[in-house]
GROMACS .gro file of C-alpha atoms in nm:
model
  367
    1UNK     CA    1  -5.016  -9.404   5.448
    2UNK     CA    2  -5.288  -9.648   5.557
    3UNK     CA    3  -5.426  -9.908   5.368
    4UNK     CA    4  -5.603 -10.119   5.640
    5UNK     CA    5  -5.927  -9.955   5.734
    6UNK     CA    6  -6.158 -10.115   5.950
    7UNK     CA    7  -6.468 -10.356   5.825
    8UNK     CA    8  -6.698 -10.030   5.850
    9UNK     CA    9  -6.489  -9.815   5.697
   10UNK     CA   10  -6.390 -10.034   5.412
   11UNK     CA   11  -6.781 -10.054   5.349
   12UNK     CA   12  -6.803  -9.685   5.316
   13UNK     CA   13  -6.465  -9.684   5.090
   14UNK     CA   14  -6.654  -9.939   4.826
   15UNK     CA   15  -6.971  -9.763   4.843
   16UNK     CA   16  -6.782  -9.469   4.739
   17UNK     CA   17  -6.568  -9.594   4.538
   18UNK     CA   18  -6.628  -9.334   4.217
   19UNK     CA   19  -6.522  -9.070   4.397
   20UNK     CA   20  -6.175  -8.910   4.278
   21UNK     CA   21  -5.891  -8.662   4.353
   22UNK     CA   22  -5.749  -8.711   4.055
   23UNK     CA   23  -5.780  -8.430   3.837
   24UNK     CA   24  -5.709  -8.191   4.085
   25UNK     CA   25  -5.376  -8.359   4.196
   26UNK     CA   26  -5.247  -8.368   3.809
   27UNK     CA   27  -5.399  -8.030   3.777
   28UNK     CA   28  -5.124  -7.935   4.075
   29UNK     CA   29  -4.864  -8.120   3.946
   30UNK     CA   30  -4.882  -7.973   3.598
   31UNK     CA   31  -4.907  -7.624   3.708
   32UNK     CA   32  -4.665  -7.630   3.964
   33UNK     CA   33  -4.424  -7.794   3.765
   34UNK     CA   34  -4.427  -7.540   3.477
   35UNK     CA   35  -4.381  -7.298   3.757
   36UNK     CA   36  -4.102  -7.444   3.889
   37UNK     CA   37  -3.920  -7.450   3.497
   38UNK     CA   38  -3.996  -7.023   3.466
   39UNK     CA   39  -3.897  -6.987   3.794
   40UNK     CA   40  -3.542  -7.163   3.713
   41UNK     CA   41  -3.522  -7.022   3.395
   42UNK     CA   42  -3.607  -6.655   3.526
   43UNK     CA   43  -3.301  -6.747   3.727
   44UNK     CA   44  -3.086  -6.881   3.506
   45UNK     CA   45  -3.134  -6.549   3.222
   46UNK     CA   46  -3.023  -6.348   3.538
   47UNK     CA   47  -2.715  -6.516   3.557
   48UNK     CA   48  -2.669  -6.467   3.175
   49UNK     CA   49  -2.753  -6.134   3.192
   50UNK     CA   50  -2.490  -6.073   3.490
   51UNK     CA   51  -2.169  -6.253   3.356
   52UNK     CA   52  -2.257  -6.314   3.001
   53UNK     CA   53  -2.288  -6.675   3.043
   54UNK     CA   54  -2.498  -6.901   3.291
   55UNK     CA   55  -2.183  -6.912   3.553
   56UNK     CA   56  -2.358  -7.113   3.885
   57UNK     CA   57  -2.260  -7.033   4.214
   58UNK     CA   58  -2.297  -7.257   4.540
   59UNK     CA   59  -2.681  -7.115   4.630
   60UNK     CA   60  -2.778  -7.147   4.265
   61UNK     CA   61  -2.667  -7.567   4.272
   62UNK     CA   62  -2.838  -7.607   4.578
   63UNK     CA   63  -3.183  -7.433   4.424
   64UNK     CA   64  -3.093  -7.659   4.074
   65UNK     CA   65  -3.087  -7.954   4.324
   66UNK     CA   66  -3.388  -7.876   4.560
   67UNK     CA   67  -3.564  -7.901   4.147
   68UNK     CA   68  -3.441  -8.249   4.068
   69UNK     CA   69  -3.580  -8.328   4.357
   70UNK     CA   70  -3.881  -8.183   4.324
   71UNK     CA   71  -3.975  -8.268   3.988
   72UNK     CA   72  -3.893  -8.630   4.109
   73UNK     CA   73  -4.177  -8.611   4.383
   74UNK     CA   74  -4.415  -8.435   4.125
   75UNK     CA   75  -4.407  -8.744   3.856
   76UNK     CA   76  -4.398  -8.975   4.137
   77UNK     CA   77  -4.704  -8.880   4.248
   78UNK     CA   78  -4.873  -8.765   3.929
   79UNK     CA   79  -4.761  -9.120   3.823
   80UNK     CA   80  -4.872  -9.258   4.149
   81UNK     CA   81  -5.283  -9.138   4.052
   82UNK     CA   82  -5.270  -9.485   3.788
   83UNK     CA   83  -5.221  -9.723   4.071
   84UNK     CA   84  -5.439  -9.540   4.367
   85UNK     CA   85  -5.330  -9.201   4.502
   86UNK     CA   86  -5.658  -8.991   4.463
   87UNK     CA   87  -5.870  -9.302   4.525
   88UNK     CA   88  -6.047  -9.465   4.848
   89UNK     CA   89  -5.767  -9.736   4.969
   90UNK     CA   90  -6.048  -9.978   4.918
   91UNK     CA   91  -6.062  -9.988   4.573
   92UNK     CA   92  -5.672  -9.919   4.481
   93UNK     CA   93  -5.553 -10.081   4.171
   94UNK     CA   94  -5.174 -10.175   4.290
   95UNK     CA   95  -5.133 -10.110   4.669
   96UNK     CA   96  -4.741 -10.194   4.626
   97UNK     CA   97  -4.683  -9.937   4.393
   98UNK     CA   98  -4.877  -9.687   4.544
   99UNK     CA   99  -4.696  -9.700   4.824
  100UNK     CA  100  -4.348  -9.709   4.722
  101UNK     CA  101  -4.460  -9.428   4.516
  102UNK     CA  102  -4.592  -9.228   4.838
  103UNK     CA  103  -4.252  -9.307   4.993
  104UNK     CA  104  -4.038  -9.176   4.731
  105UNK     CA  105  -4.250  -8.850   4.711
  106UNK     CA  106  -4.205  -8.803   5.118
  107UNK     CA  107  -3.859  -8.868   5.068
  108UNK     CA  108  -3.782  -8.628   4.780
  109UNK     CA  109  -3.996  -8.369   4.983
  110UNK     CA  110  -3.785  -8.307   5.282
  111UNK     CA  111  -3.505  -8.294   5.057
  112UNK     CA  112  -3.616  -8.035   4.821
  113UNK     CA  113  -3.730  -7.810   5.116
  114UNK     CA  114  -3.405  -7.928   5.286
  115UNK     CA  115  -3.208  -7.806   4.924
  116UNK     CA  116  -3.392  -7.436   4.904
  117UNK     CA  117  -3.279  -7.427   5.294
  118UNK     CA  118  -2.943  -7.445   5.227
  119UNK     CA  119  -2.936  -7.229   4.919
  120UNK     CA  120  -3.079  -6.938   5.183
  121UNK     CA  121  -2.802  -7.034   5.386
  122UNK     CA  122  -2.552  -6.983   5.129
  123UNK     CA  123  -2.715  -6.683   5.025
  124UNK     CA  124  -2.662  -6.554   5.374
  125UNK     CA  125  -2.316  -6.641   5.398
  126UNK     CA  126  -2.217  -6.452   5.102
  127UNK     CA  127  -2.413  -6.127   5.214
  128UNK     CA  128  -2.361  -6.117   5.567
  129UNK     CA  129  -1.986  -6.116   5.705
  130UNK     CA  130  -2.036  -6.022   6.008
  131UNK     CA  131  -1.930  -6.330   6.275
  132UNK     CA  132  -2.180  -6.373   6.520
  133UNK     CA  133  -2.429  -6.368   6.251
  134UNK     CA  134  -2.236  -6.635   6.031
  135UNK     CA  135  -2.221  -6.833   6.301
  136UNK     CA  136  -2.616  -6.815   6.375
  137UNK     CA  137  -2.629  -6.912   5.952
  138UNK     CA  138  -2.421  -7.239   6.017
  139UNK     CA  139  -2.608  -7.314   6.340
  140UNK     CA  140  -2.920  -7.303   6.170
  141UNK     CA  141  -2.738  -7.497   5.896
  142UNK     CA  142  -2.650  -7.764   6.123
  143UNK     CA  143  -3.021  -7.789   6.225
  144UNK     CA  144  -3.110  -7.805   5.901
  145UNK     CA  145  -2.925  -8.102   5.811
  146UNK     CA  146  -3.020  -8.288   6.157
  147UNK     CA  147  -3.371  -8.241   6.017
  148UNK     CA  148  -3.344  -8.366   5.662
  149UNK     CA  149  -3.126  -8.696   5.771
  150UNK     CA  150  -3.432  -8.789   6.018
  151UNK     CA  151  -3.716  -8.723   5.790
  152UNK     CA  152  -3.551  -8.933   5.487
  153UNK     CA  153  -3.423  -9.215   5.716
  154UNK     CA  154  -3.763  -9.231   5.875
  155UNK     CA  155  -3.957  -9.185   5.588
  156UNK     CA  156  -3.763  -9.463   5.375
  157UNK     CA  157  -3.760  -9.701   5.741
  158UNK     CA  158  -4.082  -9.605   5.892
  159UNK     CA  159  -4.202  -9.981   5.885
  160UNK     CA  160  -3.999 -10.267   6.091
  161UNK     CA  161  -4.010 -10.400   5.810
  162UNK     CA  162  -3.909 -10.226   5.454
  163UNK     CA  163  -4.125 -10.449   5.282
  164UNK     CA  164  -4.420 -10.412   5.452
  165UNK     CA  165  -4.443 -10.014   5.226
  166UNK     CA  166  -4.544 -10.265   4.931
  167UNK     CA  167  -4.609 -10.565   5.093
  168UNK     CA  168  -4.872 -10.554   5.339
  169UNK     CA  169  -4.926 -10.942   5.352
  170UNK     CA  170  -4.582 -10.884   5.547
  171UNK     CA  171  -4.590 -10.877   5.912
  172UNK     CA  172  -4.483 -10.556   6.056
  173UNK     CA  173  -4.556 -10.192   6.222
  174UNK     CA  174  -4.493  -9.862   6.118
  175UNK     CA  175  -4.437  -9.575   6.288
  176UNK     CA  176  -4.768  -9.304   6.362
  177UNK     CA  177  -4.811  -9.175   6.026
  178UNK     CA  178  -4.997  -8.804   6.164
  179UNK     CA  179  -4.764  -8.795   6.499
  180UNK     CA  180  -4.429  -8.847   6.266
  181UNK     CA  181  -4.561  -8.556   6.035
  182UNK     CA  182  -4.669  -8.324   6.348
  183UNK     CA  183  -4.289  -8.358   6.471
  184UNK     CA  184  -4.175  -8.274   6.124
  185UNK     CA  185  -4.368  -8.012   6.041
  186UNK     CA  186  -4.348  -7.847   6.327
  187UNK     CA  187  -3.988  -7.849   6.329
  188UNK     CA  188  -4.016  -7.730   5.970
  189UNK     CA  189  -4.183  -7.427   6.080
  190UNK     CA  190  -3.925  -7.357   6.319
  191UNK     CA  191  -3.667  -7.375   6.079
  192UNK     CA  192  -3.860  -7.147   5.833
  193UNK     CA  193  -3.904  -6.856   6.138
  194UNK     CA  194  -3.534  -6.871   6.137
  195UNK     CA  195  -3.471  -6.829   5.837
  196UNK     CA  196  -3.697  -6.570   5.770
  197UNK     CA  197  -3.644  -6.311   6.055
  198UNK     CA  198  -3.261  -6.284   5.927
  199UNK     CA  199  -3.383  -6.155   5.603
  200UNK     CA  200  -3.509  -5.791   5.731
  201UNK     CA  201  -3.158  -5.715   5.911
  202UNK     CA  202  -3.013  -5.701   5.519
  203UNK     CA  203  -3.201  -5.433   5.495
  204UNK     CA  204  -2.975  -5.227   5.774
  205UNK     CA  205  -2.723  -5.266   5.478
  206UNK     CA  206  -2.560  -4.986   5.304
  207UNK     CA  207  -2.752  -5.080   4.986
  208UNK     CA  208  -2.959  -4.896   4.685
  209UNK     CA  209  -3.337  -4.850   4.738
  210UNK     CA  210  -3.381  -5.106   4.421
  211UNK     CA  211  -3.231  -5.371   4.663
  212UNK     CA  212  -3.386  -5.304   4.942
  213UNK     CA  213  -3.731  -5.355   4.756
  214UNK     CA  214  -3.577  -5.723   4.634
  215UNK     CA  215  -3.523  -5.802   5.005
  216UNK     CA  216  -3.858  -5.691   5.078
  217UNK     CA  217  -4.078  -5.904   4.869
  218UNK     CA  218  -3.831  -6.169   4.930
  219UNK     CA  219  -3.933  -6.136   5.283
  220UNK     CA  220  -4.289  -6.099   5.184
  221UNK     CA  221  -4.259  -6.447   4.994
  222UNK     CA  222  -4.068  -6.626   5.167
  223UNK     CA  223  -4.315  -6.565   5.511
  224UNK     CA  224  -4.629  -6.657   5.214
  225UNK     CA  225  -4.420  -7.006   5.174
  226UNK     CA  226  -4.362  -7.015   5.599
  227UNK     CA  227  -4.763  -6.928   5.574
  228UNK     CA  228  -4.837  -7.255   5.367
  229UNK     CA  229  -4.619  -7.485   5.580
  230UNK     CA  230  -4.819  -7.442   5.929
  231UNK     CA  231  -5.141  -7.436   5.676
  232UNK     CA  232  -5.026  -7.799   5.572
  233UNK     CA  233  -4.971  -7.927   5.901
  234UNK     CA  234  -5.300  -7.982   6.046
  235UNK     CA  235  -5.378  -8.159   5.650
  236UNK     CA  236  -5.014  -8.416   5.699
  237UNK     CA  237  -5.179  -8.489   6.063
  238UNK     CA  238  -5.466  -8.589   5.937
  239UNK     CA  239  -5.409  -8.910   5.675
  240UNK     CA  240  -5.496  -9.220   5.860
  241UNK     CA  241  -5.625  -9.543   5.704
  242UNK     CA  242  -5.748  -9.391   5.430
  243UNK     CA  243  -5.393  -9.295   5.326
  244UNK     CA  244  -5.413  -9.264   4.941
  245UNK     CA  245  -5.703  -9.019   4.966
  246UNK     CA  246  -5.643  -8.838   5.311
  247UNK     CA  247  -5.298  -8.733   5.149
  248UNK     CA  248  -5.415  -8.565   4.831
  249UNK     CA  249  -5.432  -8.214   4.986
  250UNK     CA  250  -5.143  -8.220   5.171
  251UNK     CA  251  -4.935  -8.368   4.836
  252UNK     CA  252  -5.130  -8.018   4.647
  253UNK     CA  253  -5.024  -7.780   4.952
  254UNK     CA  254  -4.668  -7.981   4.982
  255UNK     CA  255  -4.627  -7.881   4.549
  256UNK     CA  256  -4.733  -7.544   4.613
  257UNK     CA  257  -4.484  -7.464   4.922
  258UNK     CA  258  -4.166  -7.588   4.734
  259UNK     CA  259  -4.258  -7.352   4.452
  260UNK     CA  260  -4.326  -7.057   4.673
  261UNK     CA  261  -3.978  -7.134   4.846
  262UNK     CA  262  -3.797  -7.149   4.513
  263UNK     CA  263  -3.962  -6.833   4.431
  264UNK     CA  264  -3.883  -6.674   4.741
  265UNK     CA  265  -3.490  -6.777   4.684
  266UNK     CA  266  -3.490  -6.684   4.363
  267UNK     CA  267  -3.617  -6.307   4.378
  268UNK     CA  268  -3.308  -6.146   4.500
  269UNK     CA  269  -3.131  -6.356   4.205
  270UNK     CA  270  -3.405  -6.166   3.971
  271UNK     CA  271  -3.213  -5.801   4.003
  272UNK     CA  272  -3.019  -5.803   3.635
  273UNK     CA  273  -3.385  -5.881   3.480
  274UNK     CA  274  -3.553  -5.602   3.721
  275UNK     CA  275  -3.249  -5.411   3.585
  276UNK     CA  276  -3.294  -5.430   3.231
  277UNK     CA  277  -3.685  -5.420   3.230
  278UNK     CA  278  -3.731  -5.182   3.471
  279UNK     CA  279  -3.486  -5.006   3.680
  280UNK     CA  280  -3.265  -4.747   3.650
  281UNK     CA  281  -3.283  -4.668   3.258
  282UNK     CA  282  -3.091  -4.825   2.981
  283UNK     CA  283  -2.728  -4.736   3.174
  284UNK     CA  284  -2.837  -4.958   3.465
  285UNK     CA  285  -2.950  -5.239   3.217
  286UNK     CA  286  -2.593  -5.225   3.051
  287UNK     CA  287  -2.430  -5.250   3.366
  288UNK     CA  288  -2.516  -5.619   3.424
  289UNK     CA  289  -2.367  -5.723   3.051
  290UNK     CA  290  -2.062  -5.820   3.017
  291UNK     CA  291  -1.783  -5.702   2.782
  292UNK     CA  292  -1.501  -5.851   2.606
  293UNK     CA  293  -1.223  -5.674   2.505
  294UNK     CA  294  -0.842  -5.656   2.575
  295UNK     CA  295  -0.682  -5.359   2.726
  296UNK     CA  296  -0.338  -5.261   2.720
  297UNK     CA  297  -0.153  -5.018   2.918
  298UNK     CA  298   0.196  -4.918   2.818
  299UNK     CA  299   0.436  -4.784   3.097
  300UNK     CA  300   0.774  -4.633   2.885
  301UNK     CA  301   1.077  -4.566   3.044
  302UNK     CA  302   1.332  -4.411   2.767
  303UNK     CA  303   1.711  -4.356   2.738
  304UNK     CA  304   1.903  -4.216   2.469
  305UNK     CA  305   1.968  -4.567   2.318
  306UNK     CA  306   1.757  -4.780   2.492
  307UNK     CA  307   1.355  -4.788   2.574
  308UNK     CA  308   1.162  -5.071   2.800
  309UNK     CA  309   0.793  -5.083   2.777
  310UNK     CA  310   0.581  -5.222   3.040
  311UNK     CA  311   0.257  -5.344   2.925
  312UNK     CA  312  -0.036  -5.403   3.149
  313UNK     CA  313  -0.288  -5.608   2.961
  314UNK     CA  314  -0.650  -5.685   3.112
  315UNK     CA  315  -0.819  -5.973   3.096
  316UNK     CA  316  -1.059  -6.062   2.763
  317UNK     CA  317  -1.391  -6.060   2.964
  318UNK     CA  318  -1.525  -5.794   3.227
  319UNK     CA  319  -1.844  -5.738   3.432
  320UNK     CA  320  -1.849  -5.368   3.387
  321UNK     CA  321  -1.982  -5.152   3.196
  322UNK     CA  322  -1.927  -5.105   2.783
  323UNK     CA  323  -1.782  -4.776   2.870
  324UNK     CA  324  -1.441  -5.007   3.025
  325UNK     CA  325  -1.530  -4.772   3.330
  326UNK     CA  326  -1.407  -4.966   3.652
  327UNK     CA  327  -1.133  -5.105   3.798
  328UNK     CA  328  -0.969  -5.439   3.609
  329UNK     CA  329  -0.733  -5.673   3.805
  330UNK     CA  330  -0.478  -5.884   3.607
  331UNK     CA  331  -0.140  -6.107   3.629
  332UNK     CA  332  -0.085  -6.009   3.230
  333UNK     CA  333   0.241  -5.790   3.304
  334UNK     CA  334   0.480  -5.803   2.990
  335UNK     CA  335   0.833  -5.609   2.994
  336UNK     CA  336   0.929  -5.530   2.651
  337UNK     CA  337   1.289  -5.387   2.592
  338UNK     CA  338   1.382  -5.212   2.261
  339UNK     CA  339   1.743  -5.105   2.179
  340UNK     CA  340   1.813  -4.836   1.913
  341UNK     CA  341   2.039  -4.990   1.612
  342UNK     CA  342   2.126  -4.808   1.318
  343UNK     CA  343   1.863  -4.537   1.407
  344UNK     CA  344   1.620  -4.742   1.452
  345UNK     CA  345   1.460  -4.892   1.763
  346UNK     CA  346   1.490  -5.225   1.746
  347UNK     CA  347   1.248  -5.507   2.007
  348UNK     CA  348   1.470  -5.691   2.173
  349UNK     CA  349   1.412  -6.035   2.354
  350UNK     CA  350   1.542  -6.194   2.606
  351UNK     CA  351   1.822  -6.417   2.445
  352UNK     CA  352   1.901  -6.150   2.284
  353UNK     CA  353   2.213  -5.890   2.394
  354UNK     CA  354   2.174  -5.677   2.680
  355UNK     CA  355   1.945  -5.347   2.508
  356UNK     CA  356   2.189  -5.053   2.654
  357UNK     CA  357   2.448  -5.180   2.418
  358UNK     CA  358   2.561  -4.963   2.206
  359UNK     CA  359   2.545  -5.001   1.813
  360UNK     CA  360   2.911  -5.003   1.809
  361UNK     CA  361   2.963  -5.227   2.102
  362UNK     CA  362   2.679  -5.488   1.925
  363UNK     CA  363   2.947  -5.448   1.557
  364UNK     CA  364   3.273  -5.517   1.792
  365UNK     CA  365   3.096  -5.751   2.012
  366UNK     CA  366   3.207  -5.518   2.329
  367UNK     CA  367   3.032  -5.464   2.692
   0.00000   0.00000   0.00000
């Protein structure tokens, strides 16, 4: 951001210096920030709901990440509105701050878009299995990454000198603040129209109708949040020396597409809550609870003095249905042997004698 405008232009800054942006950046901060928390915890109840306890997966760390780094770029710049963001660069209170403050919020952006990127990705790559199309997912993957190590590296470096972000006495140039964030967003637009198109081929899927509708407003959505990225770029373009007022509406726009892409992510995630509220009746809703029992089956195989048992014992937790419908999958196999003795059958372990001996034989000691 600039903080250097010419002799005119700092005339018309201190003239009007009252003016303020303020109150509608915190406004967007707050808001989208309790937005972000419902959207996660939406997410996080679905997991519940789906394995009985809040069990993550790889897209759901990326989408916990792309928050962290979020909510750091939302305090940095609600925090940065004490020192000068919202205000004329003329009469900013703590130029230093402001911009190292500015800097970490462009920093933490690219990497919380960069975040919800990859947790599409991995989305992807657990739906689709076809090859040609995993391929295209870690193509666009590699892009993806190529992307977020030149926006932080240039966002954190875009001076000659580092100090000159919070030292302007310093001598040094920066990089073209509105030509650095044309390249970037443009590219970020490009990486958003390929992400998006892949979504409508899931719907060629052999899936319920329920799903399909998921897949559609998550298409719907996630073109909304594609929507608001080429809406920001002509604002990004546009902060020159001015910098700590010219960037207030793209910071608002910037808040409001990383909620709209977590959104987006998180809708297909959604389906246990759609489920139980809505859905396919009370049996669907029980569907995505999960039980705990233990389940044994007993194989018998019986002689006239012997008997062995196999016993096939499921696991103590299932994602089924509370009617045990389903198939289970275990390693719990137990052989248990019994051996009649005085009329009686008798367990019999393994240190034990051989089970087919007779009561006789086990008196005399005989094989």
């Amino acid at each position: 951001m600039g903080f250097e405008p010419p002799e005119q232009e700092l005339k018309w800054q201190l003239e009007h210096g009252d003016e303020t942006q303020i109150p509608g950046l915190i406004a967007a901060c707050a808001l989208t920030a309790i937005a972000s928390v419902i959207i996660l915890g939406l997410r996080f109840l679905s997991l519940r709901l789906l394995h009985g306890r809040i069990h993550l997966e790889a897209d759901d760390w990326l989408v916990l990440i792309a928050w962290l780094c979020f909510i750091t770029l939302n305090i940095s710049w609600a925090a940065g509105t004490r020192y000068g963001i919202g205000r004329h660069a003329a009469v900013a209170t703590n130029v230093s701050v402001t911009q190292s403050l500015a800097v970490v919020g462009e920093a933490t952006y690219i990497l919380a878009i960069a975040f919800i990127k990859f947790s599409v990705l991995a989305l992807y790559l657990k739906t689709f299995s076809a090859k040609r199309c995993r391929y295209f997912i870690w193509a666009v993957g590699i892009i993806v990454m190529g992307w977020t190590m030149s926006g932080v590296v240039v966002a954190i470096f875009q001076c000659t000198s580092v100090r000159y972000i919070w030292q302007p006495d310093v001598e040094g140039n920066c990089v073209d603040f509105g030509l650095r964030n044309l390249i970037s967003g443009v590219l970020n637009v490009m990486i958003n129209i390929l992400i998006v198109v892949v979504i409508p081929f899931a719907w060629s899927l052999h899936i319920t109708k329920q799903k399909k509708w998921l897949i559609l407003v998550t298409f719907v959505t996630g073109t909304s949040a594609c929507i608001i990225s080429v809406v920001r770029l002509p604002y990004s373009i546009q902060v020159g020396n001015d910098g700590p007022w010219d960037a207030v509406p793209t910071f608002i726009i910037s808040l409001i597409e990383i909620v709209m892409s977590m959104l987006a992510i998180s809708i297909p995630a959604y389906r246990p809550i759609f489920e139980h509220a809505f859905g396919g009746g009370r049996r669907d809703s029980r569907s995505a609870r999960a039980c705990r029992y233990k389940e044994t089956m007993h194989i018998g195989l019986s002689g006239e003095d012997a008997r062995t048992h196999v016993n096939v014992t499921s696991p103590g937790t299932h994602n089924m249905r509370c009617d045990h419908g389903g198939i289970s999958v275990t390693k719990n196999i137990e052989l248990v042997r019994h051996a009649k003795k005085s009329g009686n059958w008798v367990r019999v372990t393994d240190d034990e004698e051989h089970p087919c001996k007779s009561p006789e034989q086990d008196k005399t000691g005989g094989s």
